[in-house]
Structure formats: C-alpha cells, structure tokens
Amino acid sequence: MKLHEFFDKHQWTQGTCARNASGQAVMTKDESACKFCALGALYVIYGDPIPEDVLNSVAEVFEPGFTGDNMTVITTYNDRHTQDEVLSLLRKANV
C-alpha cells in the first residue's frame, strides 16, 4: 500500500502520530487508532524502524534539499500545512 492510499481509508491528523475516534493521542499500534499524521502512517505501513530511503523520499518532497533529521522535516511539514497540501505531496513521494 502506498502512503497516499493509506489516507483513502484512514483519517489524517496533526500534533501526534495517531489519535482514536475521540481525538485522544494513542500509539500507532493501538487498535483504536484511526487518525494518523504522515509519520504515523509510515509506522503503520512500514513498521519500526521505517526504512531510511522511505523517510528520505518523503522528507525530500516536503522540503527539497533538506538537511538534518528526516523525521523532523516530516512532522513539521505535516503539522504546519493543510491536509490537502500534505496529501498532495505524499502522492509525489510515491512511497
């Protein structure tokens, strides 16, 4: 499953990797988790650890030429942009 396809079946969120239906932050592996940020979705799809090439691909579309920590780039972009902006770039990452 591609990352952008994950969001066809799950809701998107900001501020934490995963939330339950009540909006409470939960772990990505929690069976009540139904809303995910970009990084949380990567954990669900790829497991822990997320492959470095996947993280770099997503970080690169969020911040071309990024330097530093790829996970920080992903969470920061997710939390500072709209759902449409995030999902549009996830389609470009094609992971």
XYZ file of N, CA, C and O in Angstrom:
380
model
N 0.835 -1.177 0.000
C 0.000 0.000 0.000
C 0.884 1.247 0.000
O 1.830 1.345 0.759
N 0.571 2.170 -0.873
C 1.291 3.444 -0.921
C 0.790 4.342 0.207
O -0.356 4.233 0.654
N 1.645 5.246 0.637
C 1.311 6.128 1.750
C 0.061 6.949 1.468
O -0.822 7.061 2.314
N -0.052 7.508 0.264
C -1.243 8.325 -0.024
C -2.507 7.465 -0.062
O -3.580 7.932 0.263
N -2.394 6.190 -0.419
C -3.548 5.288 -0.426
C -4.022 4.975 0.993
O -5.209 4.735 1.217
N -3.104 4.982 1.930
C -3.436 4.752 3.330
C -4.510 5.734 3.789
O -5.426 5.388 4.518
N -4.403 6.978 3.305
C -5.345 8.011 3.730
C -6.680 7.942 2.992
O -7.586 8.698 3.296
N -6.833 7.027 2.053
C -8.149 6.763 1.477
C -9.028 6.022 2.489
O -10.249 6.091 2.427
N -8.375 5.320 3.431
C -9.105 4.502 4.405
C -8.983 5.019 5.835
O -9.700 4.557 6.712
N -8.062 5.929 6.070
C -7.831 6.449 7.420
C -7.850 7.972 7.400
O -7.509 8.584 6.391
N -8.217 8.544 8.519
C -8.234 9.997 8.632
C -6.843 10.527 8.942
O -5.993 9.807 9.463
N -6.637 11.786 8.630
C -5.365 12.473 8.834
C -5.447 13.282 10.122
O -6.528 13.714 10.535
N -4.312 13.512 10.773
C -4.287 14.346 11.969
C -2.987 15.133 12.039
O -2.074 14.921 11.245
N -2.931 16.017 13.008
C -1.736 16.813 13.284
C -1.445 16.762 14.774
O -2.326 16.489 15.590
N -0.195 17.025 15.138
C 0.185 17.171 16.533
C 0.567 15.898 17.263
O 1.095 15.963 18.368
N 0.319 14.771 16.664
C 0.682 13.477 17.235
C 0.652 12.444 16.115
O 0.033 12.672 15.080
N 1.309 11.326 16.331
C 1.349 10.301 15.267
C -0.001 9.641 15.028
O -0.318 9.260 13.912
N -0.800 9.478 16.101
C -2.080 8.786 15.946
C -3.089 9.271 16.986
O -2.718 9.683 18.086
N -4.366 9.193 16.622
C -5.467 9.531 17.519
C -6.568 8.485 17.379
O -6.705 7.856 16.332
N -7.366 8.366 18.428
C -8.539 7.494 18.349
C -9.731 8.320 17.883
O -9.605 9.522 17.612
N -10.904 7.702 17.803
C -12.096 8.380 17.297
C -12.497 9.569 18.166
O -13.147 10.500 17.683
N -12.104 9.561 19.438
C -12.411 10.674 20.345
C -11.403 11.813 20.226
O -11.542 12.841 20.893
N -10.352 11.624 19.429
C -9.338 12.646 19.246
C -8.194 12.580 20.236
O -7.309 13.425 20.229
N -8.191 11.550 21.084
C -7.104 11.388 22.053
C -5.882 10.787 21.373
O -6.004 9.878 20.545
N -4.701 11.279 21.749
C -3.457 10.727 21.210
C -3.277 9.300 21.709
O -3.481 9.019 22.898
N -2.940 8.405 20.789
C -2.673 7.000 21.110
C -1.444 6.552 20.319
O -0.991 7.239 19.408
N -0.929 5.407 20.657
C 0.194 4.842 19.918
C -0.288 4.382 18.536
O -1.446 3.994 18.377
N 0.602 4.380 17.559
C 0.206 3.979 16.203
C -0.269 2.537 16.149
O -1.086 2.189 15.305
N 0.224 1.696 17.050
C -0.173 0.283 17.061
C -1.442 0.026 17.864
O -1.949 -1.086 17.877
N -1.967 1.044 18.528
C -3.195 0.900 19.307
C -4.346 0.555 18.367
O -4.518 1.214 17.338
N -5.117 -0.443 18.718
C -6.198 -0.866 17.821
C -7.293 0.181 17.682
O -8.089 0.125 16.738
N -7.338 1.162 18.590
C -8.344 2.228 18.469
C -7.869 3.373 17.574
O -8.650 4.278 17.261
N -6.605 3.351 17.154
C -6.068 4.422 16.305
C -6.787 4.428 14.959
O -6.912 3.392 14.301
N -7.268 5.607 14.575
C -7.976 5.717 13.292
C -7.611 6.998 12.534
O -8.036 7.187 11.404
N -6.833 7.866 13.171
C -6.356 9.108 12.550
C -4.842 9.129 12.687
O -4.316 8.848 13.765
N -4.155 9.477 11.613
C -2.700 9.410 11.612
C -2.096 10.620 10.925
O -2.648 11.142 9.957
N -0.931 11.045 11.408
C -0.150 12.043 10.676
C 0.679 11.276 9.642
O 0.658 10.041 9.595
N 1.418 11.988 8.824
C 2.238 11.342 7.789
C 3.226 10.357 8.403
O 3.374 9.224 7.922
N 3.895 10.753 9.480
C 4.873 9.864 10.105
C 4.183 8.657 10.743
O 4.659 7.529 10.623
N 3.055 8.885 11.399
C 2.311 7.779 11.999
C 1.886 6.759 10.959
O 1.963 5.548 11.177
N 1.447 7.242 9.806
C 1.065 6.341 8.720
C 2.256 5.531 8.226
O 2.135 4.337 7.925
N 3.423 6.162 8.170
C 4.630 5.433 7.765
C 4.933 4.301 8.743
O 5.315 3.198 8.326
N 4.761 4.543 10.036
C 4.981 3.486 11.029
C 4.006 2.326 10.821
O 4.390 1.162 10.928
N 2.755 2.648 10.522
C 1.756 1.589 10.306
C 2.115 0.763 9.075
O 2.067 -0.464 9.095
N 2.480 1.430 8.007
C 2.751 0.738 6.739
C 4.077 -0.022 6.769
O 4.150 -1.176 6.343
N 5.133 0.615 7.249
C 6.476 0.043 7.154
C 6.996 -0.579 8.438
O 7.989 -1.307 8.404
N 6.362 -0.294 9.573
C 6.854 -0.815 10.839
C 7.977 0.057 11.384
O 8.291 1.111 10.846
N 8.560 -0.418 12.472
C 9.626 0.325 13.153
C 10.869 -0.546 13.189
O 10.812 -1.650 13.735
N 11.939 -0.124 12.561
C 12.194 1.195 12.014
C 11.662 1.348 10.587
O 11.622 0.393 9.813
N 11.283 2.561 10.274
C 10.888 2.898 8.908
C 12.161 2.942 8.072
O 13.155 3.537 8.489
N 12.170 2.313 6.895
C 13.384 2.342 6.073
C 13.850 3.783 5.783
O 13.043 4.663 5.479
N 15.125 3.991 5.882
C 15.721 5.321 5.705
C 15.417 5.909 4.326
O 15.165 7.106 4.205
N 15.421 5.071 3.288
C 15.141 5.596 1.952
C 13.707 6.100 1.835
O 13.437 7.074 1.138
N 12.788 5.480 2.541
C 11.395 5.925 2.544
C 11.292 7.275 3.262
O 10.672 8.217 2.762
N 11.899 7.368 4.438
C 11.897 8.637 5.181
C 12.498 9.759 4.351
O 11.959 10.871 4.299
N 13.616 9.479 3.691
C 14.276 10.497 2.877
C 13.417 10.918 1.689
O 13.380 12.102 1.336
N 12.711 9.985 1.075
C 11.838 10.308 -0.061
C 10.722 11.263 0.348
O 10.414 12.226 -0.356
N 10.116 10.991 1.498
C 9.029 11.857 1.978
C 9.592 13.218 2.396
O 9.048 14.261 2.031
N 10.680 13.215 3.140
C 11.279 14.481 3.582
C 11.680 15.342 2.390
O 11.502 16.563 2.413
N 12.181 14.723 1.347
C 12.636 15.465 0.166
C 11.480 16.165 -0.555
O 11.651 17.279 -1.051
N 10.295 15.547 -0.612
C 9.170 16.242 -1.257
C 8.608 17.334 -0.352
O 8.082 18.330 -0.832
N 8.705 17.148 0.955
C 8.223 18.168 1.883
C 9.169 19.364 1.942
O 8.730 20.498 2.075
N 10.471 19.100 1.880
C 11.472 20.170 1.957
C 12.633 19.828 1.030
O 13.618 19.226 1.456
N 12.509 20.188 -0.255
C 13.581 19.867 -1.211
C 14.941 20.359 -0.717
O 15.069 21.475 -0.225
N 15.935 19.479 -0.815
C 17.282 19.816 -0.380
C 17.442 19.847 1.130
O 18.385 20.445 1.631
N 16.524 19.172 1.838
C 16.555 19.208 3.304
C 17.904 18.761 3.849
O 18.604 17.959 3.253
N 18.242 19.317 4.978
C 19.407 18.871 5.740
C 18.919 18.631 7.157
O 17.977 19.277 7.616
N 19.496 17.696 7.816
C 19.082 17.412 9.184
C 18.262 16.154 9.277
O 18.366 15.256 8.437
N 17.406 16.116 10.258
C 16.641 14.916 10.598
C 15.392 14.785 9.729
O 14.518 15.655 9.747
N 15.300 13.681 8.987
C 14.168 13.483 8.087
C 12.829 13.380 8.830
O 11.810 13.849 8.350
N 12.822 12.785 10.016
C 11.570 12.676 10.775
C 11.072 14.049 11.232
O 9.870 14.300 11.243
N 11.985 14.922 11.583
C 11.598 16.277 11.981
C 11.000 17.030 10.799
O 9.994 17.736 10.947
N 11.588 16.878 9.626
C 11.057 17.513 8.415
C 9.627 17.031 8.169
O 8.726 17.831 7.898
N 9.398 15.736 8.293
C 8.078 15.161 8.025
C 7.047 15.660 9.029
O 5.961 16.119 8.653
N 7.357 15.584 10.315
C 6.374 16.001 11.323
C 6.124 17.508 11.270
O 4.986 17.952 11.426
N 7.150 18.286 11.040
C 6.982 19.736 10.978
C 6.107 20.130 9.793
O 5.185 20.942 9.928
N 6.370 19.545 8.635
C 5.545 19.869 7.464
C 4.111 19.443 7.716
O 3.164 20.198 7.455
N 3.911 18.235 8.209
C 2.576 17.732 8.483
C 1.805 18.677 9.409
O 0.625 18.947 9.196
N 2.481 19.176 10.445
C 1.808 19.985 11.460
C 1.632 21.449 11.082
O 0.856 22.160 11.714
N 2.311 21.890 10.030
C 2.229 23.302 9.643
C 1.493 23.539 8.329
O 1.421 24.674 7.859
N 0.981 22.475 7.741
C 0.307 22.600 6.454
C -1.060 21.917 6.503
O -1.350 21.143 7.410
N -1.864 22.198 5.496
C -3.203 21.620 5.444
C -3.156 20.156 5.012
O -2.159 19.696 4.435
N -4.243 19.474 5.241
C -4.356 18.088 4.819
C -4.161 17.971 3.306
O -3.445 17.094 2.838
N -4.787 18.852 2.551
C -4.650 18.800 1.096
C -3.202 18.979 0.651
O -2.739 18.282 -0.251
N -2.489 19.900 1.288
C -1.082 20.129 0.932
C -0.238 18.900 1.252
O 0.601 18.478 0.449
N -0.465 18.322 2.424
C 0.310 17.142 2.834
C 0.021 15.965 1.910
O 0.948 15.329 1.385
N -1.240 15.675 1.681
C -1.590 14.510 0.860
C -1.147 14.680 -0.588
O -0.747 13.710 -1.241
N -1.184 15.904 -1.079
C -0.715 16.162 -2.450
C 0.767 15.794 -2.583
O 1.167 15.145 -3.561
N 1.574 16.192 -1.615
C 2.996 15.873 -1.689
C 3.273 14.398 -1.418
O 4.226 13.834 -1.956
N 2.447 13.765 -0.603
C 2.630 12.323 -0.376
C 2.412 11.545 -1.676
O 3.080 10.536 -1.923
N 1.515 12.010 -2.508
C 1.313 11.375 -3.820
C 2.598 11.486 -4.646
O 2.985 10.559 -5.342
N 3.246 12.649 -4.573
C 4.502 12.853 -5.313
C 5.614 11.951 -4.795
O 6.439 11.474 -5.562
N 5.649 11.738 -3.486
C 6.697 10.883 -2.895
C 6.554 9.450 -3.381
O 7.543 8.727 -3.532
N 5.310 9.017 -3.603
C 5.016 7.689 -4.167
C 5.672 6.544 -3.381
O 6.225 5.617 -3.962
N 5.626 6.644 -2.080
C 6.135 5.556 -1.237
C 4.983 4.830 -0.569
O 3.909 5.341 -0.447
